[in-house]
Each structure stands twice: as structure tokens, then as C-alpha cells.
mmCIF file with all atom_site columns, C-alpha atoms and ligand atoms in Angstrom:
data_model
loop_
_atom_site.group_PDB
_atom_site.id
_atom_site.type_symbol
_atom_site.label_atom_id
_atom_site.label_alt_id
_atom_site.label_comp_id
_atom_site.label_asym_id
_atom_site.label_entity_id
_atom_site.label_seq_id
_atom_site.pdbx_PDB_ins_code
_atom_site.Cartn_x
_atom_site.Cartn_y
_atom_site.Cartn_z
_atom_site.occupancy
_atom_site.B_iso_or_equiv
_atom_site.pdbx_formal_charge
_atom_site.auth_seq_id
_atom_site.auth_comp_id
_atom_site.auth_asym_id
_atom_site.auth_atom_id
_atom_site.pdbx_PDB_model_num
ATOM   1   C CA  . MET H 1 1   ? -116.485 35.528 -72.551 1.00 0.00 ? 1   MET H CA  1
ATOM   2   C CA  . PRO H 1 2   ? -116.441 37.413 -75.856 1.00 0.00 ? 2   PRO H CA  1
ATOM   3   C CA  . GLY H 1 3   ? -119.815 38.622 -77.010 1.00 0.00 ? 3   GLY H CA  1
ATOM   4   C CA  . THR H 1 4   ? -121.736 37.851 -73.823 1.00 0.00 ? 4   THR H CA  1
ATOM   5   C CA  . GLY H 1 5   ? -120.686 40.991 -72.007 1.00 0.00 ? 5   GLY H CA  1
ATOM   6   C CA  . ARG H 1 6   ? -119.749 38.861 -69.018 1.00 0.00 ? 6   ARG H CA  1
ATOM   7   C CA  . PHE H 1 7   ? -116.398 39.196 -67.366 1.00 0.00 ? 7   PHE H CA  1
ATOM   8   C CA  . ILE H 1 8   ? -114.904 36.343 -65.394 1.00 0.00 ? 8   ILE H CA  1
ATOM   9   C CA  . LEU H 1 9   ? -112.432 37.376 -62.753 1.00 0.00 ? 9   LEU H CA  1
ATOM   10  C CA  . LYS H 1 10  ? -109.388 35.113 -62.641 1.00 0.00 ? 10  LYS H CA  1
ATOM   11  C CA  . THR H 1 11  ? -108.252 34.756 -59.063 1.00 0.00 ? 11  THR H CA  1
ATOM   12  C CA  . ALA H 1 12  ? -105.130 32.975 -57.821 1.00 0.00 ? 12  ALA H CA  1
ATOM   13  C CA  . ILE H 1 13  ? -104.006 32.345 -54.284 1.00 0.00 ? 13  ILE H CA  1
ATOM   14  C CA  . TYR H 1 14  ? -100.353 32.551 -53.279 1.00 0.00 ? 14  TYR H CA  1
ATOM   15  C CA  . PRO H 1 15  ? -100.029 30.410 -50.124 1.00 0.00 ? 15  PRO H CA  1
ATOM   16  C CA  . GLY H 1 16  ? -97.048  30.299 -47.797 1.00 0.00 ? 16  GLY H CA  1
ATOM   17  C CA  . SER H 1 17  ? -95.749  30.867 -44.306 1.00 0.00 ? 17  SER H CA  1
ATOM   18  C CA  . PHE H 1 18  ? -94.219  34.254 -45.170 1.00 0.00 ? 18  PHE H CA  1
ATOM   19  C CA  . ASP H 1 19  ? -92.310  34.261 -41.857 1.00 0.00 ? 19  ASP H CA  1
ATOM   20  C CA  . PRO H 1 20  ? -91.273  36.838 -42.908 1.00 0.00 ? 20  PRO H CA  1
ATOM   21  C CA  . PHE H 1 21  ? -92.195  38.101 -46.394 1.00 0.00 ? 21  PHE H CA  1
ATOM   22  C CA  . THR H 1 22  ? -89.022  38.643 -48.479 1.00 0.00 ? 22  THR H CA  1
ATOM   23  C CA  . ASN H 1 23  ? -88.101  40.327 -51.752 1.00 0.00 ? 23  ASN H CA  1
ATOM   24  C CA  . GLY H 1 24  ? -88.355  36.857 -53.311 1.00 0.00 ? 24  GLY H CA  1
ATOM   25  C CA  . HIS H 1 25  ? -92.028  36.624 -52.296 1.00 0.00 ? 25  HIS H CA  1
ATOM   26  C CA  . LEU H 1 26  ? -92.633  40.192 -53.456 1.00 0.00 ? 26  LEU H CA  1
ATOM   27  C CA  . ASP H 1 27  ? -91.158  39.429 -56.855 1.00 0.00 ? 27  ASP H CA  1
ATOM   28  C CA  . ILE H 1 28  ? -93.516  36.447 -57.261 1.00 0.00 ? 28  ILE H CA  1
ATOM   29  C CA  . VAL H 1 29  ? -96.529  38.608 -56.291 1.00 0.00 ? 29  VAL H CA  1
ATOM   30  C CA  . ASN H 1 30  ? -95.543  41.320 -58.755 1.00 0.00 ? 30  ASN H CA  1
ATOM   31  C CA  . ARG H 1 31  ? -95.204  38.851 -61.595 1.00 0.00 ? 31  ARG H CA  1
ATOM   32  C CA  . ALA H 1 32  ? -98.344  36.867 -60.710 1.00 0.00 ? 32  ALA H CA  1
ATOM   33  C CA  . ARG H 1 33  ? -100.549 39.943 -60.567 1.00 0.00 ? 33  ARG H CA  1
ATOM   34  C CA  . ILE H 1 34  ? -99.835  40.585 -64.223 1.00 0.00 ? 34  ILE H CA  1
ATOM   35  C CA  . LEU H 1 35  ? -101.087 37.098 -65.092 1.00 0.00 ? 35  LEU H CA  1
ATOM   36  C CA  . PHE H 1 36  ? -104.222 37.090 -62.927 1.00 0.00 ? 36  PHE H CA  1
ATOM   37  C CA  . ASP H 1 37  ? -106.956 39.610 -62.128 1.00 0.00 ? 37  ASP H CA  1
ATOM   38  C CA  . LYS H 1 38  ? -106.658 39.075 -58.406 1.00 0.00 ? 38  LYS H CA  1
ATOM   39  C CA  . ILE H 1 39  ? -103.995 37.571 -56.145 1.00 0.00 ? 39  ILE H CA  1
ATOM   40  C CA  . ILE H 1 40  ? -104.738 36.574 -52.581 1.00 0.00 ? 40  ILE H CA  1
ATOM   41  C CA  . ILE H 1 41  ? -101.557 36.237 -50.543 1.00 0.00 ? 41  ILE H CA  1
ATOM   42  C CA  . SER H 1 42  ? -102.675 33.465 -48.216 1.00 0.00 ? 42  SER H CA  1
ATOM   43  C CA  . ILE H 1 43  ? -100.779 33.056 -44.980 1.00 0.00 ? 43  ILE H CA  1
ATOM   44  C CA  . SER H 1 44  ? -101.079 29.493 -43.765 1.00 0.00 ? 44  SER H CA  1
ATOM   45  C CA  . ILE H 1 45  ? -101.599 28.927 -40.079 1.00 0.00 ? 45  ILE H CA  1
ATOM   46  C CA  . ASN H 1 46  ? -99.529  25.863 -39.334 1.00 0.00 ? 46  ASN H CA  1
ATOM   47  C CA  . SER H 1 47  ? -99.668  24.934 -35.670 1.00 0.00 ? 47  SER H CA  1
ATOM   48  C CA  . ALA H 1 48  ? -96.898  22.358 -36.122 1.00 0.00 ? 48  ALA H CA  1
ATOM   49  C CA  . LYS H 1 49  ? -94.485  25.028 -37.344 1.00 0.00 ? 49  LYS H CA  1
ATOM   50  C CA  . GLN H 1 50  ? -93.013  27.465 -34.837 1.00 0.00 ? 50  GLN H CA  1
ATOM   51  C CA  . SER H 1 51  ? -93.134  30.941 -36.357 1.00 0.00 ? 51  SER H CA  1
ATOM   52  C CA  . LEU H 1 52  ? -91.105  34.017 -35.475 1.00 0.00 ? 52  LEU H CA  1
ATOM   53  C CA  . PHE H 1 53  ? -93.873  36.487 -36.255 1.00 0.00 ? 53  PHE H CA  1
ATOM   54  C CA  . THR H 1 54  ? -97.491  36.042 -35.207 1.00 0.00 ? 54  THR H CA  1
ATOM   55  C CA  . MET H 1 55  ? -100.175 35.786 -37.836 1.00 0.00 ? 55  MET H CA  1
ATOM   56  C CA  . ASP H 1 56  ? -101.320 39.349 -37.112 1.00 0.00 ? 56  ASP H CA  1
ATOM   57  C CA  . GLU H 1 57  ? -97.770  40.672 -37.407 1.00 0.00 ? 57  GLU H CA  1
ATOM   58  C CA  . ARG H 1 58  ? -97.214  38.929 -40.737 1.00 0.00 ? 58  ARG H CA  1
ATOM   59  C CA  . LYS H 1 59  ? -100.556 40.096 -42.066 1.00 0.00 ? 59  LYS H CA  1
ATOM   60  C CA  . GLU H 1 60  ? -99.886  43.694 -41.113 1.00 0.00 ? 60  GLU H CA  1
ATOM   61  C CA  . GLN H 1 61  ? -96.364  43.607 -42.559 1.00 0.00 ? 61  GLN H CA  1
ATOM   62  C CA  . ILE H 1 62  ? -97.544  42.236 -45.904 1.00 0.00 ? 62  ILE H CA  1
ATOM   63  C CA  . LEU H 1 63  ? -100.548 44.589 -46.072 1.00 0.00 ? 63  LEU H CA  1
ATOM   64  C CA  . ASN H 1 64  ? -98.143  47.450 -45.631 1.00 0.00 ? 64  ASN H CA  1
ATOM   65  C CA  . VAL H 1 65  ? -96.060  46.252 -48.581 1.00 0.00 ? 65  VAL H CA  1
ATOM   66  C CA  . VAL H 1 66  ? -98.937  45.620 -51.009 1.00 0.00 ? 66  VAL H CA  1
ATOM   67  C CA  . SER H 1 67  ? -101.228 48.504 -50.010 1.00 0.00 ? 67  SER H CA  1
ATOM   68  C CA  . SER H 1 68  ? -100.803 50.263 -53.351 1.00 0.00 ? 68  SER H CA  1
ATOM   69  C CA  . MET H 1 69  ? -101.469 47.118 -55.416 1.00 0.00 ? 69  MET H CA  1
ATOM   70  C CA  . HIS H 1 70  ? -105.151 47.298 -56.302 1.00 0.00 ? 70  HIS H CA  1
ATOM   71  C CA  . ASN H 1 71  ? -105.495 43.608 -57.242 1.00 0.00 ? 71  ASN H CA  1
ATOM   72  C CA  . VAL H 1 72  ? -103.658 42.061 -54.297 1.00 0.00 ? 72  VAL H CA  1
ATOM   73  C CA  . GLU H 1 73  ? -105.315 40.976 -51.060 1.00 0.00 ? 73  GLU H CA  1
ATOM   74  C CA  . VAL H 1 74  ? -103.927 39.370 -47.910 1.00 0.00 ? 74  VAL H CA  1
ATOM   75  C CA  . ALA H 1 75  ? -105.701 36.619 -45.971 1.00 0.00 ? 75  ALA H CA  1
ATOM   76  C CA  . SER H 1 76  ? -104.888 33.840 -43.548 1.00 0.00 ? 76  SER H CA  1
ATOM   77  C CA  . PHE H 1 77  ? -106.198 30.300 -43.534 1.00 0.00 ? 77  PHE H CA  1
ATOM   78  C CA  . THR H 1 78  ? -106.135 26.964 -41.765 1.00 0.00 ? 78  THR H CA  1
ATOM   79  C CA  . GLY H 1 79  ? -106.820 23.628 -43.374 1.00 0.00 ? 79  GLY H CA  1
ATOM   80  C CA  . LEU H 1 80  ? -106.160 22.500 -46.890 1.00 0.00 ? 80  LEU H CA  1
ATOM   81  C CA  . THR H 1 81  ? -104.871 24.961 -49.462 1.00 0.00 ? 81  THR H CA  1
ATOM   82  C CA  . VAL H 1 82  ? -107.191 23.552 -52.134 1.00 0.00 ? 82  VAL H CA  1
ATOM   83  C CA  . ASP H 1 83  ? -110.222 24.115 -49.901 1.00 0.00 ? 83  ASP H CA  1
ATOM   84  C CA  . PHE H 1 84  ? -109.182 27.702 -49.313 1.00 0.00 ? 84  PHE H CA  1
ATOM   85  C CA  . ALA H 1 85  ? -108.694 28.137 -53.068 1.00 0.00 ? 85  ALA H CA  1
ATOM   86  C CA  . ARG H 1 86  ? -112.162 26.756 -53.783 1.00 0.00 ? 86  ARG H CA  1
ATOM   87  C CA  . LYS H 1 87  ? -113.783 28.944 -51.126 1.00 0.00 ? 87  LYS H CA  1
ATOM   88  C CA  . ASN H 1 88  ? -112.275 31.999 -52.782 1.00 0.00 ? 88  ASN H CA  1
ATOM   89  C CA  . GLY H 1 89  ? -113.141 30.989 -56.329 1.00 0.00 ? 89  GLY H CA  1
ATOM   90  C CA  . ALA H 1 90  ? -109.450 30.707 -57.231 1.00 0.00 ? 90  ALA H CA  1
ATOM   91  C CA  . ILE H 1 91  ? -108.485 28.886 -60.407 1.00 0.00 ? 91  ILE H CA  1
ATOM   92  C CA  . ALA H 1 92  ? -104.803 28.662 -59.520 1.00 0.00 ? 92  ALA H CA  1
ATOM   93  C CA  . ILE H 1 93  ? -102.310 28.211 -56.717 1.00 0.00 ? 93  ILE H CA  1
ATOM   94  C CA  . ILE H 1 94  ? -99.123  30.177 -57.262 1.00 0.00 ? 94  ILE H CA  1
ATOM   95  C CA  . ARG H 1 95  ? -95.834  28.766 -55.983 1.00 0.00 ? 95  ARG H CA  1
ATOM   96  C CA  . GLY H 1 96  ? -92.297  30.020 -56.431 1.00 0.00 ? 96  GLY H CA  1
ATOM   97  C CA  . LEU H 1 97  ? -89.467  27.693 -57.420 1.00 0.00 ? 97  LEU H CA  1
ATOM   98  C CA  . ARG H 1 98  ? -85.877  28.333 -56.500 1.00 0.00 ? 98  ARG H CA  1
ATOM   99  C CA  . ALA H 1 99  ? -83.280  25.603 -56.838 1.00 0.00 ? 99  ALA H CA  1
ATOM   100 C CA  . VAL H 1 100 ? -83.778  21.943 -57.663 1.00 0.00 ? 100 VAL H CA  1
ATOM   101 C CA  . THR H 1 101 ? -84.159  21.349 -53.942 1.00 0.00 ? 101 THR H CA  1
ATOM   102 C CA  . ASP H 1 102 ? -87.576  23.054 -54.057 1.00 0.00 ? 102 ASP H CA  1
ATOM   103 C CA  . PHE H 1 103 ? -88.710  20.869 -56.910 1.00 0.00 ? 103 PHE H CA  1
ATOM   104 C CA  . GLU H 1 104 ? -89.282  17.519 -55.208 1.00 0.00 ? 104 GLU H CA  1
ATOM   105 C CA  . TYR H 1 105 ? -91.362  18.977 -52.398 1.00 0.00 ? 105 TYR H CA  1
ATOM   106 C CA  . GLU H 1 106 ? -93.340  21.260 -54.677 1.00 0.00 ? 106 GLU H CA  1
ATOM   107 C CA  . TYR H 1 107 ? -93.972  18.461 -57.157 1.00 0.00 ? 107 TYR H CA  1
ATOM   108 C CA  . ALA H 1 108 ? -95.409  16.224 -54.427 1.00 0.00 ? 108 ALA H CA  1
ATOM   109 C CA  . ILE H 1 109 ? -97.647  18.993 -53.069 1.00 0.00 ? 109 ILE H CA  1
ATOM   110 C CA  . CYS H 1 110 ? -98.803  19.843 -56.569 1.00 0.00 ? 110 CYS H CA  1
ATOM   111 C CA  . GLN H 1 111 ? -99.761  16.224 -57.262 1.00 0.00 ? 111 GLN H CA  1
ATOM   112 C CA  . ILE H 1 112 ? -101.750 15.792 -54.075 1.00 0.00 ? 112 ILE H CA  1
ATOM   113 C CA  . ASN H 1 113 ? -103.491 19.128 -54.565 1.00 0.00 ? 113 ASN H CA  1
ATOM   114 C CA  . HIS H 1 114 ? -104.499 18.038 -58.045 1.00 0.00 ? 114 HIS H CA  1
ATOM   115 C CA  . GLU H 1 115 ? -105.924 14.791 -56.635 1.00 0.00 ? 115 GLU H CA  1
ATOM   116 C CA  . LEU H 1 116 ? -107.886 16.739 -54.053 1.00 0.00 ? 116 LEU H CA  1
ATOM   117 C CA  . ASN H 1 117 ? -109.247 19.313 -56.457 1.00 0.00 ? 117 ASN H CA  1
ATOM   118 C CA  . HIS H 1 118 ? -109.013 18.920 -60.240 1.00 0.00 ? 118 HIS H CA  1
ATOM   119 C CA  . ASP H 1 119 ? -110.321 22.426 -60.797 1.00 0.00 ? 119 ASP H CA  1
ATOM   120 C CA  . VAL H 1 120 ? -107.334 24.217 -59.318 1.00 0.00 ? 120 VAL H CA  1
ATOM   121 C CA  . GLU H 1 121 ? -104.097 24.393 -61.273 1.00 0.00 ? 121 GLU H CA  1
ATOM   122 C CA  . THR H 1 122 ? -100.718 24.976 -59.625 1.00 0.00 ? 122 THR H CA  1
ATOM   123 C CA  . VAL H 1 123 ? -98.703  27.622 -61.445 1.00 0.00 ? 123 VAL H CA  1
ATOM   124 C CA  . PHE H 1 124 ? -94.968  27.797 -60.769 1.00 0.00 ? 124 PHE H CA  1
ATOM   125 C CA  . LEU H 1 125 ? -92.962  30.938 -61.279 1.00 0.00 ? 125 LEU H CA  1
ATOM   126 C CA  . MET H 1 126 ? -89.192  30.570 -61.270 1.00 0.00 ? 126 MET H CA  1
ATOM   127 C CA  . ALA H 1 127 ? -87.312  32.725 -58.780 1.00 0.00 ? 127 ALA H CA  1
ATOM   128 C CA  . SER H 1 128 ? -85.540  35.678 -60.333 1.00 0.00 ? 128 SER H CA  1
ATOM   129 C CA  . LYS H 1 129 ? -81.771  35.341 -60.470 1.00 0.00 ? 129 LYS H CA  1
ATOM   130 C CA  . GLU H 1 130 ? -81.199  37.956 -57.784 1.00 0.00 ? 130 GLU H CA  1
ATOM   131 C CA  . ASN H 1 131 ? -83.630  36.276 -55.356 1.00 0.00 ? 131 ASN H CA  1
ATOM   132 C CA  . SER H 1 132 ? -82.837  32.656 -56.026 1.00 0.00 ? 132 SER H CA  1
ATOM   133 C CA  . PHE H 1 133 ? -80.826  32.254 -52.813 1.00 0.00 ? 133 PHE H CA  1
ATOM   134 C CA  . LEU H 1 134 ? -83.322  34.098 -50.599 1.00 0.00 ? 134 LEU H CA  1
ATOM   135 C CA  . SER H 1 135 ? -85.350  32.271 -48.005 1.00 0.00 ? 135 SER H CA  1
ATOM   136 C CA  . SER H 1 136 ? -87.166  33.420 -44.872 1.00 0.00 ? 136 SER H CA  1
ATOM   137 C CA  . THR H 1 137 ? -85.025  31.013 -42.865 1.00 0.00 ? 137 THR H CA  1
ATOM   138 C CA  . ILE H 1 138 ? -81.704  32.443 -44.049 1.00 0.00 ? 138 ILE H CA  1
ATOM   139 C CA  . ILE H 1 139 ? -82.881  36.018 -43.555 1.00 0.00 ? 139 ILE H CA  1
ATOM   140 C CA  . LYS H 1 140 ? -84.007  35.273 -39.992 1.00 0.00 ? 140 LYS H CA  1
ATOM   141 C CA  . GLU H 1 141 ? -80.625  33.721 -39.267 1.00 0.00 ? 141 GLU H CA  1
ATOM   142 C CA  . VAL H 1 142 ? -78.747  36.796 -40.502 1.00 0.00 ? 142 VAL H CA  1
ATOM   143 C CA  . ALA H 1 143 ? -81.027  39.228 -38.633 1.00 0.00 ? 143 ALA H CA  1
ATOM   144 C CA  . ARG H 1 144 ? -80.790  37.131 -35.466 1.00 0.00 ? 144 ARG H CA  1
ATOM   145 C CA  . HIS H 1 145 ? -77.144  38.185 -35.286 1.00 0.00 ? 145 HIS H CA  1
ATOM   146 C CA  . GLY H 1 146 ? -77.976  41.848 -35.648 1.00 0.00 ? 146 GLY H CA  1
ATOM   147 C CA  . ARG H 1 147 ? -77.169  42.320 -39.325 1.00 0.00 ? 147 ARG H CA  1
ATOM   148 C CA  . ASP H 1 148 ? -79.272  44.589 -41.478 1.00 0.00 ? 148 ASP H CA  1
ATOM   149 C CA  . VAL H 1 149 ? -81.276  42.623 -44.057 1.00 0.00 ? 149 VAL H CA  1
ATOM   150 C CA  . SER H 1 150 ? -82.970  45.551 -45.833 1.00 0.00 ? 150 SER H CA  1
ATOM   151 C CA  . GLU H 1 151 ? -81.355  44.456 -49.078 1.00 0.00 ? 151 GLU H CA  1
ATOM   152 C CA  . TYR H 1 152 ? -83.448  41.275 -48.974 1.00 0.00 ? 152 TYR H CA  1
ATOM   153 C CA  . THR H 1 153 ? -86.805  42.322 -47.559 1.00 0.00 ? 153 THR H CA  1
ATOM   154 C CA  . PRO H 1 154 ? -89.115  45.327 -47.734 1.00 0.00 ? 154 PRO H CA  1
ATOM   155 C CA  . LYS H 1 155 ? -87.930  48.048 -45.311 1.00 0.00 ? 155 LYS H CA  1
ATOM   156 C CA  . ASN H 1 156 ? -90.736  47.625 -42.761 1.00 0.00 ? 156 ASN H CA  1
ATOM   157 C CA  . ILE H 1 157 ? -89.895  43.937 -42.473 1.00 0.00 ? 157 ILE H CA  1
ATOM   158 C CA  . SER H 1 158 ? -86.133  44.332 -42.022 1.00 0.00 ? 158 SER H CA  1
ATOM   159 C CA  . SER H 1 159 ? -86.861  46.844 -39.228 1.00 0.00 ? 159 SER H CA  1
ATOM   160 C CA  . ALA H 1 160 ? -89.368  44.472 -37.630 1.00 0.00 ? 160 ALA H CA  1
ATOM   161 C CA  . LEU H 1 161 ? -86.798  41.663 -37.736 1.00 0.00 ? 161 LEU H CA  1
ATOM   162 C CA  . LEU H 1 162 ? -84.115  43.652 -35.947 1.00 0.00 ? 162 LEU H CA  1
ATOM   163 C CA  . LYS H 1 163 ? -86.658  44.821 -33.394 1.00 0.00 ? 163 LYS H CA  1
ATOM   164 C CA  . LYS H 1 164 ? -87.854  41.268 -32.820 1.00 0.00 ? 164 LYS H CA  1
ATOM   165 C CA  . PHE H 1 165 ? -84.291  40.157 -32.067 1.00 0.00 ? 165 PHE H CA  1
ATOM   166 C CA  . GLY H 1 166 ? -83.783  43.045 -29.665 1.00 0.00 ? 166 GLY H CA  1
ATOM   167 C CA  . TYR H 1 167 ? -81.664  45.343 -31.828 1.00 0.00 ? 167 TYR H CA  1
ATOM   168 C CA  . GLU H 1 168 ? -82.888  48.918 -31.867 1.00 0.00 ? 168 GLU H CA  1
ATOM   169 C CA  . ASN H 1 169 ? -83.023  50.608 -35.263 1.00 0.00 ? 169 ASN H CA  1
HETATM 170 P P1  . ADP I 2 .   ? -93.818  27.540 -47.327 1.00 0.00 ? 201 ADP I P1  1
HETATM 171 O O1  . ADP I 2 .   ? -93.599  27.404 -45.840 1.00 0.00 ? 201 ADP I O1  1
HETATM 172 O O2  . ADP I 2 .   ? -95.175  27.135 -47.780 1.00 0.00 ? 201 ADP I O2  1
HETATM 173 O O3  . ADP I 2 .   ? -92.731  26.987 -48.198 1.00 0.00 ? 201 ADP I O3  1
HETATM 174 P P2  . ADP I 2 .   ? -92.687  30.141 -47.806 1.00 0.00 ? 201 ADP I P2  1
HETATM 175 O O4  . ADP I 2 .   ? -93.179  31.386 -47.157 1.00 0.00 ? 201 ADP I O4  1
HETATM 176 O O5  . ADP I 2 .   ? -91.336  29.670 -47.446 1.00 0.00 ? 201 ADP I O5  1
HETATM 177 O O6  . ADP I 2 .   ? -93.826  29.102 -47.534 1.00 0.00 ? 201 ADP I O6  1
HETATM 178 O O7  . ADP I 2 .   ? -92.750  30.313 -49.377 1.00 0.00 ? 201 ADP I O7  1
HETATM 179 C C1  . ADP I 2 .   ? -93.964  30.516 -50.055 1.00 0.00 ? 201 ADP I C1  1
HETATM 180 C C2  . ADP I 2 .   ? -93.737  30.281 -51.538 1.00 0.00 ? 201 ADP I C2  1
HETATM 181 O O8  . ADP I 2 .   ? -92.801  31.231 -52.040 1.00 0.00 ? 201 ADP I O8  1
HETATM 182 C C3  . ADP I 2 .   ? -93.141  28.920 -51.871 1.00 0.00 ? 201 ADP I C3  1
HETATM 183 O O9  . ADP I 2 .   ? -93.682  28.483 -53.112 1.00 0.00 ? 201 ADP I O9  1
HETATM 184 C C4  . ADP I 2 .   ? -91.665  29.188 -52.038 1.00 0.00 ? 201 ADP I C4  1
HETATM 185 O O10 . ADP I 2 .   ? -91.031  28.264 -52.888 1.00 0.00 ? 201 ADP I O10 1
HETATM 186 C C5  . ADP I 2 .   ? -91.709  30.580 -52.650 1.00 0.00 ? 201 ADP I C5  1
HETATM 187 N N1  . ADP I 2 .   ? -90.491  31.332 -52.396 1.00 0.00 ? 201 ADP I N1  1
HETATM 188 C C6  . ADP I 2 .   ? -89.848  31.505 -51.225 1.00 0.00 ? 201 ADP I C6  1
HETATM 189 N N2  . ADP I 2 .   ? -88.731  32.260 -51.382 1.00 0.00 ? 201 ADP I N2  1
HETATM 190 C C7  . ADP I 2 .   ? -88.676  32.566 -52.713 1.00 0.00 ? 201 ADP I C7  1
HETATM 191 C C8  . ADP I 2 .   ? -87.746  33.304 -53.520 1.00 0.00 ? 201 ADP I C8  1
HETATM 192 N N3  . ADP I 2 .   ? -86.635  33.848 -53.011 1.00 0.00 ? 201 ADP I N3  1
HETATM 193 N N4  . ADP I 2 .   ? -88.014  33.431 -54.842 1.00 0.00 ? 201 ADP I N4  1
HETATM 194 C C9  . ADP I 2 .   ? -89.106  32.843 -55.370 1.00 0.00 ? 201 ADP I C9  1
HETATM 195 N N5  . ADP I 2 .   ? -90.012  32.127 -54.664 1.00 0.00 ? 201 ADP I N5  1
HETATM 196 C C10 . ADP I 2 .   ? -89.805  31.984 -53.357 1.00 0.00 ? 201 ADP I C10 1
#
């Protein structure tokens, strides 16, 4: 606040499965951390969703990628995203939008989150052109067949993918 000498830290959470974290996710983090003072990449623990990487593996992989970013943290959470946002004093939930197909789902989630907590705003960042076709699902499918995906993910993650599917690299 000008004149009071007080500084209010603007925190946003970036929730997702990140199974695994791709260049598309990284691009969103890099752009969001310019807009906010602190970004918490928040890995959701969804017991109904079968994941390839464990929570610890995903956390370690992402920490490795963002270690030099002073205003980016990595956490995991269960329960409602809005509750996690509130607990962390976040004013915004960051989501990435790719094609129109993302829109309907994201719009519904955004509406319900707003009903649940009026104090948290959802901020959408459009996918960059070069990442607009990237999804964790597609990348897993390519790596499953032994193809190198280092063009689409940070290096440590493309190596982890090949290793997970039994291809030595
Ligand atoms: P979820 O399971 O919650 O959809 P994801 O890990 O798939 O989690 O994605 C987390 C967020 O990142 C979502 O808002 C999703 O739309 C966004 N996202 C995923 N891939 C990309 C991409 N290539 N470019 C921009 N945003 C993306």
C-alpha cells in the first residue's frame, strides 16, 4: 500500500496433476511468476486418477526444474483447490488454456471455485503457440513407445519417462 510502508505479497497457486510436468506447464509458470510475487506449483493428489509418477517423483522432478526460480515453490495437496489457496494466502488460481476443448471444463471449475470462495480469482493464461498441442497424456504415450520427448519436457523429465518405461538412456 503506498505510503504505509507495508508490502502485501501476492501469491498464486498453479494446481494440476503434472504427471509429468511439460514445457507447456513450465511456460505458464515462467509467465505467471512475472505477474505474481510468489507461485506455488500445487500438485493435486487425486486418488481416483491413476498416475504414472508418484507424488514424490513428481515433486522432485519439478523442484529440479524450478530450483533457480526464487519466487516459485512446489507443494502437494488433497482436498479442494480453493481451500488450499486460502490456506496459503493465495489471491489467485492460475490455469493454462489450450484449445477450445479446455474451455468448457475450465469454465465449469472456475465457476464452482468462485462459488466456494469469492476471494480467490482464477487467472487463465493462454498456451503459447509452440506448446498448444502439448499434454502430459500425449507425451506419456510417445515415451511409452521408447521415443525421446526431450523437445517437449525438461531434460530430467524426459529421461525419467524413458526410464519409467524401461528404456535405458
Ligand atoms: P489437470 O489434471 O488439473 O488438468 P494438468 O497437469 O494436466 O492438470 O494441467 C495443469 C494446468 O496446466 C491446466 O490448467 C492445464 O490446462 C494447463 N496446461 C497443461 N498443458 C498445457 C500447455 N501445453 N500449455 C499451457 N497450459 C497447459
